[in-house]
Short mmCIF file of C-alpha atoms in Angstrom, two decimals:
data_model
loop_
_atom_site.label_atom_id
_atom_site.label_comp_id
_atom_site.label_asym_id
_atom_site.label_seq_id
_atom_site.Cartn_x
_atom_site.Cartn_y
_atom_site.Cartn_z
CA GLN N 1 -21.90 -10.73 -46.54
CA LYS N 2 -23.61 -13.18 -44.22
CA GLU N 3 -27.37 -12.85 -43.64
CA VAL N 4 -26.77 -12.64 -39.88
CA GLU N 5 -23.68 -11.06 -38.32
CA GLN N 6 -22.70 -11.61 -34.71
CA ASP N 7 -19.55 -10.68 -32.81
CA PRO N 8 -17.90 -13.99 -31.84
CA GLY N 9 -16.34 -12.69 -28.64
CA PRO N 10 -15.23 -14.06 -26.32
CA LEU N 11 -16.87 -11.65 -23.94
CA SER N 12 -15.65 -11.85 -20.34
CA VAL N 13 -17.55 -10.05 -17.56
CA PRO N 14 -17.58 -10.20 -13.74
CA GLU N 15 -20.48 -11.80 -11.92
CA GLY N 16 -23.38 -9.36 -11.50
CA ALA N 17 -22.58 -7.34 -14.62
CA ILE N 18 -25.11 -6.40 -17.27
CA VAL N 19 -24.34 -8.13 -20.55
CA SER N 20 -25.32 -6.87 -23.99
CA LEU N 21 -25.23 -9.25 -26.95
CA ASN N 22 -26.03 -8.08 -30.46
CA CYS N 23 -26.73 -9.21 -34.00
CA THR N 24 -27.36 -7.45 -37.27
CA TYR N 25 -29.15 -8.98 -40.22
CA SER N 26 -29.77 -8.16 -43.86
CA ASN N 27 -32.95 -10.06 -44.80
CA SER N 28 -36.05 -7.88 -44.49
CA ALA N 29 -38.25 -11.00 -44.56
CA PHE N 30 -37.20 -12.01 -41.04
CA GLN N 31 -40.24 -11.76 -38.78
CA TYR N 32 -39.43 -14.01 -35.83
CA PHE N 33 -36.38 -13.40 -33.69
CA MET N 34 -34.94 -15.99 -31.37
CA TRP N 35 -32.00 -16.26 -29.02
CA TYR N 36 -30.55 -19.66 -28.27
CA ARG N 37 -28.06 -20.57 -25.55
CA GLN N 38 -25.57 -23.36 -26.18
CA TYR N 39 -23.41 -24.90 -23.49
CA SER N 40 -20.22 -26.67 -24.49
CA ARG N 41 -20.88 -30.00 -26.24
CA LYS N 42 -24.65 -29.56 -25.96
CA GLY N 43 -27.37 -28.66 -28.43
CA PRO N 44 -28.79 -25.12 -28.52
CA GLU N 45 -31.77 -24.38 -26.29
CA LEU N 46 -34.32 -21.64 -26.89
CA LEU N 47 -33.91 -18.73 -24.52
CA MET N 48 -36.08 -15.94 -25.92
CA TYR N 49 -38.58 -15.62 -28.76
CA THR N 50 -39.88 -12.35 -30.16
CA TYR N 51 -42.18 -11.56 -33.04
CA SER N 52 -41.61 -8.29 -34.90
CA SER N 53 -40.13 -5.15 -33.31
CA GLY N 54 -40.13 -4.30 -29.63
CA ASN N 55 -38.93 -5.57 -26.29
CA LYS N 56 -39.63 -8.77 -24.42
CA GLU N 57 -38.58 -9.46 -20.85
CA ASP N 58 -38.27 -12.81 -19.09
CA GLY N 59 -36.66 -12.73 -15.68
CA ARG N 60 -33.08 -11.50 -16.03
CA PHE N 61 -33.26 -11.60 -19.84
CA THR N 62 -34.55 -8.91 -22.21
CA ALA N 63 -34.73 -9.32 -25.98
CA GLN N 64 -34.95 -6.23 -28.15
CA VAL N 65 -35.68 -6.05 -31.87
CA ASP N 66 -35.36 -2.97 -34.08
CA LYS N 67 -36.53 -3.96 -37.56
CA SER N 68 -35.90 -0.49 -38.99
CA SER N 69 -32.17 -0.84 -38.35
CA LYS N 70 -32.14 -4.65 -38.60
CA TYR N 71 -30.60 -4.93 -35.14
CA ILE N 72 -31.28 -7.55 -32.45
CA SER N 73 -30.11 -7.40 -28.85
CA LEU N 74 -30.16 -9.63 -25.80
CA PHE N 75 -29.52 -8.14 -22.36
CA ILE N 76 -28.68 -10.22 -19.32
CA ARG N 77 -28.99 -8.55 -15.93
CA ASP N 78 -27.16 -9.71 -12.80
CA SER N 79 -25.11 -12.18 -14.84
CA GLN N 80 -24.18 -15.46 -13.17
CA PRO N 81 -21.34 -17.95 -13.82
CA SER N 82 -24.04 -20.37 -14.99
CA ASP N 83 -24.77 -17.94 -17.85
CA SER N 84 -21.37 -18.78 -19.33
CA ALA N 85 -22.20 -20.24 -22.73
CA THR N 86 -22.42 -19.35 -26.40
CA TYR N 87 -25.39 -17.21 -27.35
CA LEU N 88 -26.80 -17.55 -30.85
CA CYS N 89 -29.25 -15.20 -32.48
CA ALA N 90 -31.62 -16.83 -34.97
CA PRO N 91 -33.96 -14.64 -36.98
CA ASP N 92 -36.53 -16.54 -39.00
CA THR N 93 -38.80 -15.86 -41.97
CA GLY N 94 -41.31 -18.44 -40.74
CA ARG N 95 -40.17 -21.13 -43.14
CA ARG N 96 -38.70 -22.93 -40.13
CA ALA N 97 -35.18 -23.32 -41.52
CA LEU N 98 -33.46 -21.22 -38.88
CA THR N 99 -30.58 -18.94 -39.89
CA PHE N 100 -28.16 -18.71 -36.99
CA GLY N 101 -25.53 -16.13 -36.26
CA SER N 102 -22.04 -17.46 -35.55
CA GLY N 103 -22.59 -17.08 -31.80
CA THR N 104 -20.99 -14.97 -29.06
CA ARG N 105 -19.07 -16.83 -26.37
CA LEU N 106 -19.76 -15.37 -22.92
CA GLN N 107 -17.68 -16.04 -19.83
CA VAL N 108 -18.99 -14.76 -16.47
CA GLN N 109 -16.21 -14.69 -13.90
CA PRO N 110 -17.19 -15.47 -10.26
CA GLY V 1 -36.54 -40.29 -22.89
CA ALA V 2 -37.90 -36.79 -22.72
CA GLY V 3 -35.57 -35.11 -25.20
CA VAL V 4 -34.16 -35.54 -28.69
CA SER V 5 -31.52 -38.26 -28.79
CA GLN V 6 -28.80 -38.77 -31.37
CA THR V 7 -26.53 -41.70 -32.02
CA PRO V 8 -23.65 -42.12 -32.12
CA SER V 9 -22.38 -39.21 -30.04
CA ASN V 10 -19.04 -39.43 -31.83
CA LYS V 11 -18.10 -40.92 -35.17
CA VAL V 12 -14.62 -41.12 -36.65
CA THR V 13 -14.32 -42.32 -40.22
CA GLU V 14 -11.89 -42.25 -43.09
CA LYS V 15 -12.18 -40.12 -46.19
CA GLY V 16 -14.35 -41.83 -48.79
CA LYS V 17 -16.37 -43.93 -46.35
CA TYR V 18 -20.14 -43.95 -45.88
CA VAL V 19 -21.73 -42.90 -42.58
CA GLU V 20 -25.21 -42.90 -41.08
CA LEU V 21 -26.29 -40.64 -38.23
CA ARG V 22 -29.49 -41.34 -36.35
CA CYS V 23 -31.99 -39.03 -34.68
CA ASP V 24 -34.83 -39.97 -32.32
CA PRO V 25 -37.18 -36.98 -31.96
CA ILE V 26 -39.43 -36.15 -29.04
CA SER V 27 -42.45 -38.42 -29.10
CA GLY V 28 -45.36 -36.83 -30.94
CA HIS V 29 -43.30 -34.19 -32.72
CA THR V 30 -44.23 -34.16 -36.40
CA ALA V 31 -41.43 -31.89 -37.63
CA LEU V 32 -37.76 -32.90 -37.66
CA TYR V 33 -34.73 -30.85 -38.69
CA TRP V 34 -31.08 -31.52 -39.40
CA TYR V 35 -28.41 -28.85 -38.97
CA ARG V 36 -24.63 -28.91 -39.27
CA GLN V 37 -22.37 -26.88 -36.96
CA SER V 38 -18.74 -26.30 -37.81
CA LEU V 39 -16.26 -25.20 -35.17
CA GLY V 40 -16.82 -21.59 -34.13
CA GLN V 41 -19.95 -21.23 -36.26
CA GLY V 42 -23.68 -21.32 -35.68
CA PRO V 43 -25.78 -24.27 -36.87
CA GLU V 44 -26.45 -24.35 -40.60
CA PHE V 45 -29.78 -25.73 -41.84
CA LEU V 46 -29.67 -28.91 -43.93
CA ILE V 47 -33.16 -30.41 -44.25
CA TYR V 48 -36.60 -30.35 -42.64
CA PHE V 49 -39.20 -33.13 -42.52
CA GLN V 50 -42.90 -32.74 -41.90
CA GLY V 51 -44.08 -36.28 -41.21
CA THR V 52 -42.36 -38.68 -43.59
CA GLY V 53 -41.67 -36.21 -46.38
CA ALA V 54 -38.85 -33.73 -46.80
CA ALA V 55 -40.58 -30.34 -46.81
CA ASP V 56 -37.38 -28.38 -47.42
CA ASP V 57 -34.03 -29.88 -48.41
CA SER V 58 -32.52 -26.66 -49.71
CA GLY V 59 -29.66 -26.78 -47.22
CA LEU V 60 -28.18 -30.11 -48.29
CA PRO V 61 -24.75 -29.14 -49.71
CA ASN V 62 -24.59 -31.73 -52.49
CA ASP V 63 -25.89 -35.13 -53.58
CA ARG V 64 -23.58 -36.97 -51.19
CA PHE V 65 -25.97 -36.02 -48.42
CA PHE V 66 -29.32 -37.72 -48.06
CA ALA V 67 -31.84 -38.06 -45.21
CA VAL V 68 -34.86 -40.27 -44.62
CA ARG V 69 -37.69 -40.50 -42.13
CA PRO V 70 -39.66 -43.52 -43.34
CA GLU V 71 -42.21 -43.81 -40.53
CA GLY V 72 -42.43 -40.19 -39.52
CA SER V 73 -40.44 -40.63 -36.34
CA VAL V 74 -36.76 -41.67 -36.39
CA SER V 75 -34.60 -40.05 -39.06
CA THR V 76 -31.25 -41.04 -40.55
CA LEU V 77 -28.82 -38.66 -42.20
CA LYS V 78 -26.63 -40.47 -44.71
CA ILE V 79 -23.34 -39.16 -46.07
CA GLN V 80 -21.63 -40.93 -48.95
CA ARG V 81 -17.94 -40.65 -49.92
CA THR V 82 -17.15 -38.55 -46.89
CA GLU V 83 -14.67 -35.70 -47.23
CA ARG V 84 -12.56 -33.99 -44.58
CA GLY V 85 -14.72 -30.88 -44.98
CA ASP V 86 -17.72 -32.87 -43.74
CA SER V 87 -16.21 -32.89 -40.24
CA ALA V 88 -18.65 -31.06 -37.97
CA VAL V 89 -21.30 -31.58 -35.31
CA TYR V 90 -24.56 -32.73 -36.87
CA LEU V 91 -27.54 -31.53 -34.85
CA CYS V 92 -31.07 -32.83 -35.00
CA ALA V 93 -34.11 -30.92 -33.73
CA SER V 94 -37.81 -31.64 -33.53
CA SER V 95 -40.91 -29.55 -33.04
CA GLN V 96 -44.64 -30.02 -32.73
CA GLY V 97 -45.12 -28.49 -36.14
CA GLY V 98 -46.75 -25.28 -37.24
CA ASP V 99 -45.11 -21.95 -37.86
CA GLY V 100 -43.17 -20.62 -34.93
CA SER V 101 -43.06 -23.92 -33.04
CA GLU V 102 -40.03 -24.18 -30.79
CA GLN V 103 -37.34 -26.46 -32.09
CA PHE V 104 -35.82 -28.74 -29.45
CA PHE V 105 -32.27 -29.78 -30.22
CA GLY V 106 -30.43 -32.99 -29.48
CA PRO V 107 -26.81 -33.06 -28.25
CA GLY V 108 -25.46 -33.72 -31.74
CA THR V 109 -23.17 -36.26 -33.37
CA ARG V 110 -19.55 -35.15 -33.71
CA LEU V 111 -18.29 -36.45 -37.06
CA THR V 112 -14.57 -36.51 -37.76
CA VAL V 113 -13.36 -37.47 -41.22
CA LEU V 114 -9.66 -38.37 -41.28
#
């Protein structure tokens, strides 16, 4: 079993839809929870960063962490075609060697 | 430049050859990371430098892989006796250092071993 599991998609939604992306993990030592966005043939870029359990909102994006069930979510409201990318969850123990999920490919149709 | 740069952007080589991949981090960033991303997968950690020294090389798959950062800035990832399974995108990232510092990624070098 992988340390981080993520549905690879692809996930196709119409413009304006609410998108829910999810990861599960097995390592209880994870304390930092990050979401990266990766456009085709580009490096990942940090989208959201959360420490411990709870919610964090930034514009159209909300990150949610439930450490009791080892479940991480990213919600995108009013999705746009420019949101079409691969989304990678990356929980971290703090040792800086990030452990990425396999990524979920999102396609937002105009 | 403002971001992390990597050269070459693409590298095609033959099985058994030696390759070097270069990373120029963001100026002033003390930490530098190498990851490998296979098709359809997330990046996989290889090695992390703090300054000139390798602080964590636990992700290097075997002794064919080696990385250096002699002056604490530019880093080179070296792969000896390349195998077809080494084909992947090699990503470099840098950060200011300290726990929780954001890692900024370069565009990667796409390595193809024929």
